[in-house]
Amino acid sequence: MRRSVFPVAALAAVLCLNMCLAQDEKPKPTPPRALPDIKIPLEEKPDVFAVPEGNDTTELRLFMNRLANTPPQQQTPEGIREHMAKIIKALDVVMTREIEIEVFHHAAQLSLSAIDFYERFEGEGTAEMRKGVMDRLRKDERPETQKLVARIELQQQIRNMDTVPEEDRMALVQQTAAMIRDAGDDEALQEGLELSMMTAEILEGMGDYPNAAKASRLVAAAISARNDDRLAKLVERLETEARRLDLPGNPIEIKGSTVDGEEFDIASLKGKVVLVDFWATWCGPCRAELPNVKAMYAAYHDKGFEVVGISLDEEMEDLEAFLEEQQIGWVTLIDKKPENLGWNNPIVRHYGVSGIPTVILVNQEGKVVSLNARGPELGRLLGELLGPLEAPAPPAEEEAPAPPAPEPTK
């Protein structure tokens, strides 16, 4: 329906006429004219959750894309739960129809993702929801669907790795590595890579470092066997991560230059307990942990505790100002060569550090005892290694302010 333009055109004509007359005579007062009150109806926004009629593949794909890209109107737990519940209900309608297999698979996977979010925000009945989706998939006897079922079940096993006996965990890693080796196209390869990386990350998060290191090496070998140049950097990353995950119980090598340009070797601190802290001034979690590190340093330094900071900063002025402002008394290392700043720091690359803060605690013998000595865990470990404090540790200071520097991307 076209909108009438008469009121605007009429108003323009009146203004033009008045301007022309003003050139020949003084304007005469005219009574005010009331413009017609025309109400233009606003178009109502379509219901994002309304499933289109029919089974047209393109229309259903567009519908599901809108579902996936529409954020909740209310960014509260209740609002998110309600939003996800509507998505789940709409996708359930889609899956009941006679649709193409790709659309069916897309709806099932999107529904499972929505159920995960619904559960994360304390939604109830998620076990029944998942069972409903999986039952629909299992009833479809097409080979492609059964392959999807096997992949989803493997993914669920990986997510519940903490319930898997330690001796069975590597079997899951081997399955994901086999997916990489056997992948016939890029889509299958991407699925294998995602599941393999997830497996290694979950094992590390559980503190199962031996199996996490084995997983990284096994996945790296599977990728290397494909001789795909596109994945060369990923292989290197996995191998360096395995080196870091192998550190517990073994020595760590840390050599470099301090902010003042002096050479440093962690071997010079043998006989002391050392916290190796990978950090940066732009890193919020690093700044949040700094008061705890400073408190532990003040409490345990005289008993033999040292800290070695490895900065991932790219701006020396920001780093130097921060160290002075916070009165950091321990050694801070940084490679000032432009090509070695930030995530390109040789020590960072050597140990496959992919997120900060990464903190590694080394005992008096120079061997690593923890890859996650943060918060209360740092105090507990220091108590074990250096003995209890005679007096409580001083309270942690407030979070250090951040300099106005943008966070670099890796």
XYZ file of C-alpha atoms in Angstrom:
410
model
C 0.000 0.000 0.000
C 1.519 3.362 -1.065
C 1.619 6.145 1.456
C -0.124 9.430 0.418
C 2.255 12.335 -0.173
C -0.447 15.001 -0.512
C 0.056 16.715 2.884
C 3.782 17.189 2.247
C 3.285 18.416 -1.347
C 0.537 20.828 -0.325
C 2.666 22.271 2.463
C 5.586 22.779 0.070
C 3.326 24.610 -2.417
C 2.052 26.971 0.265
C 5.586 27.817 1.392
C 6.683 28.479 -2.181
C 3.731 30.791 -2.847
C 4.381 32.805 0.317
C 8.028 33.293 -0.648
C 7.073 34.562 -4.117
C 4.550 37.054 -2.766
C 7.072 38.337 -0.247
C 9.197 39.719 -3.085
C 6.432 42.193 -4.147
C 4.664 43.151 -0.971
C 4.873 42.924 2.738
C 3.483 39.718 4.148
C -0.043 39.998 5.470
C -1.047 38.211 8.619
C -2.978 35.062 7.878
C -4.917 32.912 10.269
C -3.131 29.688 11.182
C -4.176 26.649 9.203
C -4.423 23.327 10.854
C -2.796 20.538 8.895
C -4.929 17.452 8.464
C -4.369 14.852 11.137
C -3.394 11.811 9.112
C -2.508 8.693 11.071
C -0.210 6.319 9.253
C -0.413 2.800 10.663
C 2.929 1.359 11.742
C 3.884 -1.946 10.225
C 3.970 -4.686 12.829
C 7.201 -6.618 13.139
C 6.856 -10.244 12.124
C 6.944 -12.870 14.855
C 10.482 -14.256 14.772
C 9.300 -17.534 16.284
C 6.403 -18.125 13.865
C 7.309 -21.160 11.743
C 6.637 -20.536 8.026
C 3.922 -22.576 6.386
C 4.993 -25.340 4.063
C 8.271 -27.179 3.648
C 10.226 -24.851 1.372
C 13.911 -25.451 2.092
C 15.075 -21.892 1.493
C 12.343 -20.362 3.606
C 12.984 -22.737 6.496
C 16.731 -22.114 6.340
C 16.175 -18.356 6.478
C 13.790 -18.846 9.377
C 16.350 -20.851 11.359
C 19.060 -18.309 10.607
C 16.807 -15.577 12.025
C 16.250 -17.674 15.135
C 19.978 -18.181 15.605
C 20.807 -14.489 15.108
C 18.014 -12.890 17.128
C 19.163 -12.002 20.670
C 16.799 -12.178 23.664
C 14.855 -8.968 24.229
C 15.467 -9.218 27.960
C 19.089 -9.899 28.932
C 18.136 -11.561 32.212
C 18.132 -15.251 33.183
C 14.348 -15.281 32.924
C 14.395 -13.487 29.567
C 17.038 -15.801 28.137
C 15.179 -18.902 29.350
C 11.952 -17.682 27.752
C 13.759 -16.859 24.503
C 15.434 -20.273 24.312
C 12.192 -22.065 25.149
C 10.509 -20.384 22.181
C 13.365 -21.406 19.888
C 13.167 -25.008 21.074
C 9.398 -25.084 20.551
C 9.669 -23.614 17.034
C 12.377 -26.066 15.994
C 10.326 -28.946 17.331
C 7.615 -27.928 14.853
C 10.166 -27.841 12.015
C 11.426 -31.341 12.817
C 7.916 -32.841 12.626
C 7.622 -31.947 8.941
C 8.647 -33.848 5.826
C 11.740 -31.783 5.067
C 15.085 -32.273 3.368
C 17.738 -34.037 5.408
C 20.029 -30.982 5.592
C 17.230 -28.874 7.050
C 16.321 -31.658 9.482
C 19.926 -31.923 10.685
C 20.260 -28.154 10.983
C 17.094 -27.930 13.088
C 18.207 -30.775 15.377
C 21.655 -29.302 16.026
C 20.295 -25.797 16.563
C 17.730 -27.205 18.983
C 20.419 -29.014 20.999
C 22.431 -25.788 21.217
C 19.359 -23.894 22.432
C 18.735 -26.610 25.035
C 22.315 -26.196 26.276
C 21.733 -22.448 26.771
C 18.363 -23.109 28.383
C 20.030 -25.455 30.876
C 22.884 -23.009 31.514
C 20.313 -20.475 32.718
C 18.635 -23.019 35.015
C 15.893 -24.133 32.665
C 14.114 -27.300 33.738
C 13.368 -30.486 31.833
C 16.445 -30.353 29.606
C 17.106 -34.097 29.842
C 13.686 -34.823 28.350
C 14.235 -32.156 25.681
C 17.543 -33.672 24.574
C 16.051 -37.153 24.585
C 13.216 -35.929 22.360
C 15.616 -34.501 19.775
C 17.890 -37.557 19.849
C 14.919 -39.924 19.532
C 13.806 -38.100 16.374
C 17.298 -38.465 14.949
C 17.629 -42.140 15.869
C 14.306 -42.977 14.180
C 15.676 -41.649 10.892
C 17.494 -44.650 9.392
C 19.317 -42.714 6.680
C 23.117 -43.240 6.939
C 23.800 -39.499 7.065
C 21.533 -39.115 10.094
C 23.026 -42.090 11.914
C 26.478 -40.596 11.337
C 25.248 -37.345 12.864
C 23.861 -39.255 15.855
C 27.256 -40.900 16.437
C 29.001 -37.528 16.309
C 26.565 -35.898 18.739
C 26.898 -38.823 21.162
C 30.690 -38.529 20.988
C 30.431 -34.810 21.669
C 28.273 -35.477 24.730
C 30.807 -38.020 26.016
C 33.593 -35.467 25.612
C 31.630 -32.808 27.489
C 31.084 -35.302 30.317
C 34.741 -36.338 30.346
C 34.912 -35.998 34.120
C 32.607 -39.010 34.404
C 34.798 -41.141 32.111
C 37.380 -43.395 33.850
C 40.924 -42.121 33.329
C 41.956 -45.262 31.453
C 39.148 -44.711 28.904
C 39.734 -41.032 28.168
C 42.345 -41.567 25.469
C 39.877 -43.753 23.570
C 37.770 -40.631 23.015
C 40.830 -38.721 21.839
C 41.630 -41.503 19.378
C 38.103 -41.302 17.968
C 38.424 -37.587 17.301
C 41.894 -38.054 15.788
C 40.460 -40.734 13.479
C 37.819 -38.231 12.335
C 40.646 -35.905 11.261
C 42.545 -38.638 9.425
C 39.433 -39.992 7.672
C 37.804 -36.649 6.802
C 36.842 -36.608 3.134
C 36.040 -32.907 2.868
C 36.619 -29.636 4.708
C 33.331 -29.848 6.600
C 34.182 -33.266 8.051
C 37.718 -32.062 8.800
C 36.362 -29.036 10.659
C 34.140 -31.282 12.776
C 37.072 -33.504 13.671
C 39.269 -30.536 14.552
C 36.613 -28.955 16.761
C 35.986 -32.168 18.708
C 39.720 -32.890 19.055
C 40.482 -29.419 20.373
C 37.540 -29.634 22.739
C 38.845 -32.925 24.109
C 42.325 -31.568 24.796
C 40.960 -28.389 26.414
C 38.596 -30.300 28.706
C 41.372 -32.662 29.810
C 43.564 -29.666 30.649
C 40.703 -27.965 32.491
C 40.244 -31.134 34.562
C 43.924 -31.053 35.510
C 44.597 -34.322 33.691
C 47.797 -32.930 32.197
C 49.404 -36.249 31.132
C 46.400 -37.200 28.991
C 45.991 -33.610 27.788
C 49.594 -33.645 26.543
C 49.068 -37.037 24.872
C 45.892 -35.727 23.253
C 47.657 -32.656 21.831
C 50.416 -34.797 20.328
C 48.018 -37.404 18.954
C 45.872 -34.738 17.292
C 48.977 -32.992 15.933
C 50.122 -36.282 14.382
C 46.699 -36.857 12.799
C 46.746 -33.373 11.287
C 50.321 -33.745 10.048
C 49.387 -36.990 8.269
C 47.069 -35.001 5.988
C 49.980 -32.937 4.614
C 47.768 -29.860 4.557
C 49.867 -26.677 4.539
C 46.885 -24.696 5.831
C 47.167 -26.506 9.173
C 50.918 -26.197 9.724
C 50.573 -23.482 12.392
C 47.937 -25.503 14.227
C 50.306 -28.482 14.382
C 53.021 -26.248 15.817
C 50.628 -24.823 18.387
C 49.528 -28.287 19.552
C 53.108 -29.479 19.890
C 54.111 -26.458 21.984
C 51.004 -26.848 24.149
C 52.025 -30.459 24.773
C 55.432 -29.183 25.917
C 53.736 -26.964 28.513
C 51.360 -29.708 29.631
C 54.358 -32.013 30.199
C 55.917 -29.548 32.668
C 54.460 -30.846 35.986
C 57.221 -32.803 37.705
C 59.830 -31.528 35.244
C 62.154 -28.487 35.066
C 61.156 -25.355 33.191
C 63.548 -23.250 31.136
C 63.053 -19.488 31.316
C 65.690 -17.219 29.825
C 65.351 -13.669 28.580
C 65.953 -9.983 29.139
C 64.467 -7.871 31.901
C 62.761 -4.529 31.321
C 66.089 -2.928 32.303
C 67.928 -4.927 29.641
C 69.693 -7.375 31.957
C 70.000 -11.063 31.062
C 68.019 -13.480 33.227
C 67.981 -17.265 33.741
C 65.540 -18.936 36.113
C 68.325 -21.342 37.070
C 69.736 -18.488 39.173
C 66.723 -18.854 41.490
C 67.202 -22.552 42.232
C 66.521 -23.182 45.907
C 63.592 -20.759 45.879
C 59.911 -21.215 45.035
C 59.178 -19.280 41.847
C 55.913 -18.181 40.274
C 56.275 -17.715 36.497
C 53.492 -15.328 35.517
C 52.552 -14.716 31.851
C 50.585 -11.457 31.871
C 50.036 -8.022 30.284
C 48.913 -4.604 31.487
C 45.883 -4.741 29.146
C 44.693 -8.083 30.569
C 41.759 -7.628 32.986
C 42.048 -11.049 34.701
C 45.808 -10.446 35.109
C 45.164 -7.167 36.907
C 42.486 -8.821 39.024
C 45.005 -11.469 40.165
C 47.809 -8.971 40.807
C 46.715 -8.010 44.360
C 46.793 -11.684 45.349
C 50.295 -12.141 43.901
C 51.508 -8.977 45.659
C 50.040 -10.147 48.960
C 51.699 -13.564 48.646
C 54.982 -11.935 47.638
C 54.899 -9.692 50.710
C 54.067 -12.624 52.973
C 56.438 -15.268 51.592
C 59.317 -13.375 49.970
C 61.493 -13.556 53.091
C 60.806 -17.304 53.253
C 62.132 -17.847 49.721
C 59.351 -16.894 47.291
C 60.122 -15.121 44.008
C 58.015 -14.020 41.047
C 59.107 -13.800 37.415
C 56.711 -11.883 35.193
C 56.730 -12.440 31.430
C 55.017 -9.481 29.811
C 53.022 -9.755 26.591
C 52.795 -5.972 26.294
C 53.582 -4.303 22.995
C 54.057 -0.759 24.320
C 57.081 -0.333 26.585
C 55.823 3.003 27.938
C 52.618 1.396 29.207
C 54.537 -1.439 30.847
C 57.137 0.774 32.518
C 54.485 3.180 33.812
C 52.424 0.305 35.202
C 55.407 -1.315 36.947
C 56.309 1.994 38.568
C 52.738 2.811 39.569
C 52.167 -0.636 41.110
C 55.664 -0.749 42.623
C 56.353 -4.206 41.248
C 59.485 -5.458 42.969
C 60.064 -8.700 41.102
C 61.721 -9.457 37.773
C 59.746 -8.692 34.598
C 60.938 -10.099 31.269
C 60.128 -8.742 27.829
C 61.731 -9.170 24.424
C 61.984 -5.660 23.001
C 62.505 -6.723 19.380
C 59.391 -5.598 17.455
C 58.902 -9.059 15.968
C 59.006 -10.651 19.447
C 56.512 -8.468 21.290
C 53.125 -9.617 22.550
C 52.079 -13.143 21.636
C 55.280 -13.507 19.594
C 57.417 -13.558 22.726
C 59.783 -16.546 22.291
C 58.975 -17.954 25.756
C 55.242 -17.675 25.056
C 55.644 -19.526 21.771
C 57.956 -22.148 23.272
C 55.375 -23.213 25.849
C 52.276 -22.752 23.712
C 50.694 -20.151 25.995
C 47.352 -19.314 24.370
C 45.659 -17.340 27.145
C 46.660 -15.127 30.050
C 47.091 -15.089 32.924
C 49.003 -18.358 32.729
C 50.825 -19.009 36.006
C 53.308 -21.810 36.637
C 54.686 -22.576 40.100
C 58.207 -24.017 40.428
C 59.563 -25.631 43.597
C 62.989 -25.296 45.210
C 64.382 -28.060 42.980
C 63.417 -26.150 39.851
C 60.548 -28.525 38.979
C 57.028 -27.442 38.128
C 54.384 -28.273 40.735
C 51.361 -26.456 39.267
C 50.128 -24.974 35.991
C 47.286 -23.093 37.664
C 48.585 -21.473 40.837
C 46.014 -18.669 41.091
C 43.822 -17.280 43.843
C 43.656 -19.321 47.063
C 45.513 -22.189 45.350
C 48.696 -20.091 45.276
C 48.558 -19.494 49.024
C 47.837 -23.162 49.713
C 50.799 -24.341 47.639
C 53.144 -21.778 49.169
C 52.106 -22.977 52.612
C 53.008 -26.534 51.633
C 56.351 -25.608 50.066
C 57.548 -22.877 52.440
C 55.662 -23.610 55.648
C 52.826 -21.792 57.375
C 52.950 -18.078 58.014
C 53.524 -16.782 61.529
C 50.970 -14.048 60.859
C 48.125 -13.838 58.316
C 49.060 -12.531 54.891
C 48.290 -8.830 54.393
C 44.949 -8.154 52.685
C 44.962 -7.912 48.907
C 44.849 -4.435 47.443
C 42.171 -3.233 45.081
C 42.444 -4.141 41.407
C 45.179 -2.225 39.627
C 43.870 0.337 37.118
C 44.296 -0.387 33.431
C 46.205 1.985 31.168
C 44.279 3.369 28.185
C 45.741 0.859 25.731
C 43.667 -1.319 23.391
C 43.868 -5.072 23.930
C 45.999 -6.685 21.216
C 44.551 -9.616 19.350
C 46.436 -12.840 19.033
